Short mmCIF file of C-alpha atoms in Angstrom, two decimals:
data_model
loop_
_atom_site.label_atom_id
_atom_site.label_comp_id
_atom_site.label_asym_id
_atom_site.label_seq_id
_atom_site.Cartn_x
_atom_site.Cartn_y
_atom_site.Cartn_z
CA SER A 4 -15.21 -3.13 1.19
CA GLN A 5 -12.70 -4.61 -0.77
CA GLN A 6 -10.09 -4.98 1.41
CA GLY A 7 -8.73 -7.96 3.07
CA GLU A 8 -9.74 -9.03 6.33
CA GLU A 9 -6.18 -9.44 9.56
CA ASP A 10 -6.50 -10.27 12.78
CA PRO A 11 -5.74 -9.53 15.23
CA GLN A 12 -6.09 -6.32 14.86
CA ALA A 13 -3.62 -5.16 17.82
CA LEU A 14 -1.38 -7.08 18.99
CA SER A 15 0.69 -6.51 22.54
CA ILE A 16 3.70 -8.51 23.27
CA GLN A 17 6.83 -8.47 25.36
CA GLU A 18 10.20 -8.00 23.61
CA GLY A 19 11.70 -11.56 22.79
CA GLU A 20 7.99 -12.20 22.43
CA ASN A 21 7.45 -13.78 18.74
CA ALA A 22 4.03 -12.53 16.64
CA THR A 23 1.78 -14.18 14.67
CA MET A 24 -0.77 -11.91 12.26
CA ASN A 25 -3.13 -13.40 10.62
CA CYS A 26 -4.56 -12.21 6.98
CA SER A 27 -6.99 -13.53 4.65
CA TYR A 28 -8.47 -12.54 1.36
CA LYS A 29 -10.66 -12.60 -1.11
CA THR A 30 -9.47 -12.74 -4.87
CA SER A 31 -6.75 -15.10 -6.45
CA ILE A 32 -3.50 -14.34 -6.46
CA ASN A 33 -0.54 -14.05 -8.34
CA ASN A 34 1.22 -13.53 -5.05
CA LEU A 35 0.88 -11.72 -1.42
CA GLN A 36 2.88 -9.56 -0.18
CA TRP A 37 3.04 -8.38 4.23
CA TYR A 38 4.26 -4.31 4.90
CA ARG A 39 5.06 -2.02 7.98
CA GLN A 40 3.77 1.04 8.73
CA ASN A 41 6.17 2.98 11.20
CA SER A 42 3.67 5.66 12.43
CA GLY A 43 4.67 8.68 10.77
CA ARG A 44 6.11 6.59 7.97
CA GLY A 45 5.89 5.11 4.51
CA LEU A 46 5.29 1.46 3.95
CA VAL A 47 7.60 -0.33 3.68
CA HIS A 48 7.49 -3.86 1.73
CA LEU A 49 8.53 -6.88 4.01
CA ILE A 50 8.57 -10.08 2.13
CA LEU A 51 6.77 -12.25 -1.01
CA ILE A 52 4.98 -15.28 -1.25
CA ARG A 53 3.79 -17.03 -4.63
CA SER A 54 1.01 -18.67 -5.21
CA ASN A 55 2.66 -22.15 -6.03
CA GLU A 56 4.60 -21.31 -2.82
CA ARG A 57 3.58 -22.51 0.93
CA GLU A 58 6.14 -20.92 3.15
CA LYS A 59 8.81 -18.54 3.39
CA HIS A 60 11.89 -16.92 5.41
CA SER A 61 13.47 -14.16 5.82
CA GLY A 62 16.12 -13.12 8.41
CA ARG A 63 13.62 -12.99 11.96
CA LEU A 64 10.05 -13.59 9.40
CA ARG A 65 8.27 -16.55 8.65
CA VAL A 66 4.93 -16.27 5.78
CA THR A 67 2.94 -18.85 4.95
CA LEU A 68 0.00 -19.19 2.76
CA ASP A 69 -3.09 -21.59 2.11
CA THR A 70 -3.98 -20.72 -1.09
CA SER A 71 -7.48 -23.06 -0.27
CA LYS A 72 -7.78 -21.05 2.42
CA LYS A 73 -6.82 -18.13 0.72
CA SER A 74 -6.03 -16.97 4.24
CA SER A 75 -1.36 -16.29 5.50
CA SER A 76 0.06 -15.78 7.87
CA LEU A 77 2.96 -13.85 9.49
CA LEU A 78 5.62 -14.75 11.92
CA ILE A 79 8.13 -12.27 13.42
CA THR A 80 10.26 -14.05 16.58
CA ALA A 81 12.25 -12.90 18.77
CA SER A 82 10.53 -9.83 18.65
CA ARG A 83 12.10 -6.37 19.57
CA ALA A 84 10.73 -2.61 20.56
CA ALA A 85 11.37 -1.44 16.63
CA ASP A 86 9.12 -3.26 15.39
CA THR A 87 6.43 -1.62 17.21
CA ALA A 88 4.75 -0.86 13.48
CA SER A 89 1.13 -1.62 11.28
CA TYR A 90 1.12 -4.92 9.57
CA PHE A 91 -0.53 -5.12 5.97
CA CYS A 92 -0.94 -7.92 4.10
CA ALA A 93 -0.97 -7.25 0.21
CA THR A 94 -2.54 -9.51 -2.40
CA VAL A 95 -1.19 -8.93 -6.55
CA PRO A 96 -3.97 -10.67 -9.05
CA PRO A 97 -2.98 -12.69 -11.80
CA PRO A 98 -2.14 -10.68 -14.91
CA GLY A 99 -4.25 -8.35 -16.60
CA THR A 100 -4.76 -6.16 -13.59
CA TYR A 101 -2.90 -4.38 -11.59
CA LYS A 102 -5.10 -3.48 -8.15
CA TYR A 103 -3.30 -4.34 -5.19
CA ILE A 104 -5.39 -5.22 -2.28
CA PHE A 105 -4.60 -4.31 0.86
CA GLY A 106 -5.44 -5.72 4.37
CA THR A 107 -7.07 -3.98 7.42
CA GLY A 108 -4.05 -4.34 9.05
CA THR A 109 -2.86 -5.55 12.18
CA ARG A 110 -1.38 -2.91 14.79
CA LEU A 111 2.03 -4.79 17.15
CA LYS A 112 3.58 -3.11 20.21
CA VAL A 113 6.16 -5.04 20.83
CA LEU A 114 6.79 -3.69 24.94
CA ALA A 115 10.47 -2.96 26.36
CA ASP B 11 18.24 7.39 -5.62
CA THR B 12 16.74 9.09 -2.91
CA GLY B 13 13.56 6.94 -3.16
CA VAL B 14 9.15 7.97 -4.51
CA SER B 15 8.94 11.75 -2.88
CA GLN B 16 5.69 13.53 -2.41
CA ASP B 17 4.67 17.02 -2.42
CA PRO B 18 3.58 18.69 -0.60
CA ARG B 19 3.52 16.65 2.60
CA HIS B 20 0.56 18.14 3.92
CA LYS B 21 -2.96 19.93 2.60
CA ILE B 22 -5.02 22.13 4.24
CA THR B 23 -8.20 23.08 2.76
CA LYS B 24 -11.83 24.24 1.95
CA ARG B 25 -14.35 22.61 1.07
CA GLY B 26 -15.14 23.26 -2.70
CA GLN B 27 -11.34 23.57 -2.75
CA ASN B 28 -9.03 21.94 -5.90
CA VAL B 29 -6.16 20.30 -4.82
CA THR B 30 -3.00 18.72 -7.18
CA PHE B 31 -0.43 16.48 -5.44
CA ARG B 32 2.57 15.23 -7.07
CA CYS B 33 4.04 12.09 -7.09
CA ASP B 34 8.09 11.33 -8.70
CA PRO B 35 8.95 7.77 -8.32
CA ILE B 36 12.14 5.95 -8.18
CA SER B 37 13.52 7.34 -11.49
CA GLU B 38 13.90 3.76 -12.71
CA HIS B 39 10.96 2.85 -11.92
CA ASN B 40 7.89 2.40 -15.09
CA ARG B 41 4.84 1.57 -12.37
CA LEU B 42 3.34 4.90 -10.62
CA TYR B 43 0.16 3.57 -8.38
CA TRP B 44 -2.17 6.03 -6.34
CA TYR B 45 -3.60 5.19 -3.01
CA ARG B 46 -5.45 6.60 -0.47
CA GLN B 47 -5.63 5.70 3.30
CA THR B 48 -8.00 6.48 6.07
CA LEU B 49 -6.68 6.50 9.65
CA GLY B 50 -7.07 2.53 10.99
CA GLN B 51 -7.36 0.90 7.13
CA GLY B 52 -4.73 -0.26 4.99
CA PRO B 53 -4.50 1.45 1.31
CA GLU B 54 -7.19 1.32 -0.89
CA PHE B 55 -5.57 2.23 -4.54
CA LEU B 56 -6.12 4.61 -6.44
CA THR B 57 -5.35 4.34 -10.43
CA TYR B 58 -2.61 2.25 -12.20
CA PHE B 59 0.03 3.86 -14.48
CA GLN B 60 2.90 2.05 -17.25
CA ASN B 61 5.25 5.18 -18.62
CA GLU B 62 2.12 7.44 -19.05
CA ALA B 63 -0.96 5.15 -19.64
CA GLN B 64 -3.49 4.51 -16.87
CA LEU B 65 -4.14 1.39 -17.82
CA GLU B 66 -6.63 1.20 -14.32
CA LYS B 67 -8.91 2.94 -11.84
CA SER B 68 -10.93 2.06 -9.21
CA ARG B 69 -14.34 1.67 -9.62
CA LEU B 70 -13.80 3.52 -5.98
CA LEU B 71 -12.52 7.37 -7.39
CA SER B 72 -15.21 9.16 -8.41
CA ASP B 73 -15.49 12.47 -11.42
CA ARG B 74 -14.33 14.56 -8.80
CA PHE B 75 -10.65 12.60 -9.20
CA SER B 76 -7.98 12.94 -11.75
CA ALA B 77 -4.43 11.42 -12.24
CA GLU B 78 -1.66 12.08 -15.02
CA ARG B 79 1.23 10.80 -15.81
CA PRO B 80 2.67 12.78 -18.13
CA LYS B 81 5.74 11.16 -19.90
CA GLY B 82 5.89 8.63 -17.86
CA SER B 83 7.82 10.66 -14.97
CA PHE B 84 6.36 11.91 -12.13
CA SER B 85 2.31 12.13 -11.49
CA THR B 86 -0.15 14.53 -10.37
CA LEU B 87 -3.68 13.92 -9.49
CA GLU B 88 -6.43 16.45 -8.75
CA ILE B 89 -8.90 16.10 -6.62
CA GLN B 90 -12.16 19.34 -7.61
CA ARG B 91 -14.48 20.30 -5.36
CA THR B 92 -13.22 18.62 -2.21
CA GLU B 93 -15.36 17.25 1.05
CA GLN B 94 -15.06 16.33 3.75
CA GLY B 95 -14.70 12.63 3.50
CA ASP B 96 -11.95 13.64 1.30
CA SER B 97 -9.60 14.14 3.87
CA ALA B 98 -6.91 10.89 4.11
CA MET B 99 -3.15 10.27 3.56
CA TYR B 100 -2.46 10.05 0.05
CA LEU B 101 -0.08 7.30 -0.69
CA CYS B 102 1.97 6.99 -4.54
CA ALA B 103 4.10 3.64 -4.83
CA SER B 104 6.56 2.89 -7.56
CA SER B 105 8.02 -0.34 -9.32
CA ASN B 106 9.43 -1.70 -11.77
CA PRO B 107 10.04 -4.87 -13.31
CA GLY B 108 13.53 -4.79 -14.97
CA GLN B 109 14.81 -5.26 -10.58
CA GLY B 110 13.32 -8.84 -10.43
CA SER B 111 11.84 -8.53 -7.52
CA THR B 112 8.53 -7.51 -10.08
CA TYR B 113 6.25 -7.03 -7.57
CA GLU B 114 7.42 -5.18 -4.90
CA GLN B 115 6.78 -1.09 -4.52
CA TYR B 116 7.81 1.80 -3.03
CA PHE B 117 6.53 4.26 -0.86
CA GLY B 118 6.72 7.80 -1.00
CA PRO B 119 6.19 9.14 2.72
CA GLY B 120 2.44 10.50 1.29
CA THR B 121 0.52 13.49 1.96
CA ARG B 122 -2.12 14.32 4.05
CA LEU B 123 -5.33 16.15 3.08
CA THR B 124 -7.57 18.15 5.56
CA VAL B 125 -10.43 19.29 4.54
CA THR B 126 -12.27 21.75 6.81
#
């Protein structure tokens, strides 16, 4: 499979706790993105980190990128029940190709 | 701006039949992508259009799959002689490099195909 790997595959936490999910990939990238997919809904873009960046924040989201290890992590702080969803990383290739590669996803369940 | 729309939302077909799906991207977006997603997996790239030109196609796409984007607006994805293994959610996404957020994709709700 050409998909990236994410771990854990599933995560269950209490409301208010932090959730961390990890993504590993195989190819060179221009940037890496994280998407959320709620049950029965389409994917929604959350945050993008460029290959020359190491950390990025957006609200309760924090993303890190380690290009030497070809890995990224997404941290959701102070989780809410509404954060229950599947989270996917997607790698964007360097210019010249257009094939985004999505990971296998982490299914997050936040218990109220 | 009503977002990316896809039609139909659900399709049940018998093995061997042909099916066609439609995607209407956000109007000013010139980039359009098709993906396939099976249960418990992430979206898998199928093909990419920039305006009306199909610039990349997955090697996973067999000859039974074809996509078009006439006039660079809506796109269609056709599957000929469907097989049970084609059962999946087919997602369409669009993006616009002119928005500054060059690489963010906007996804439609998908078409769920069931082949019996």
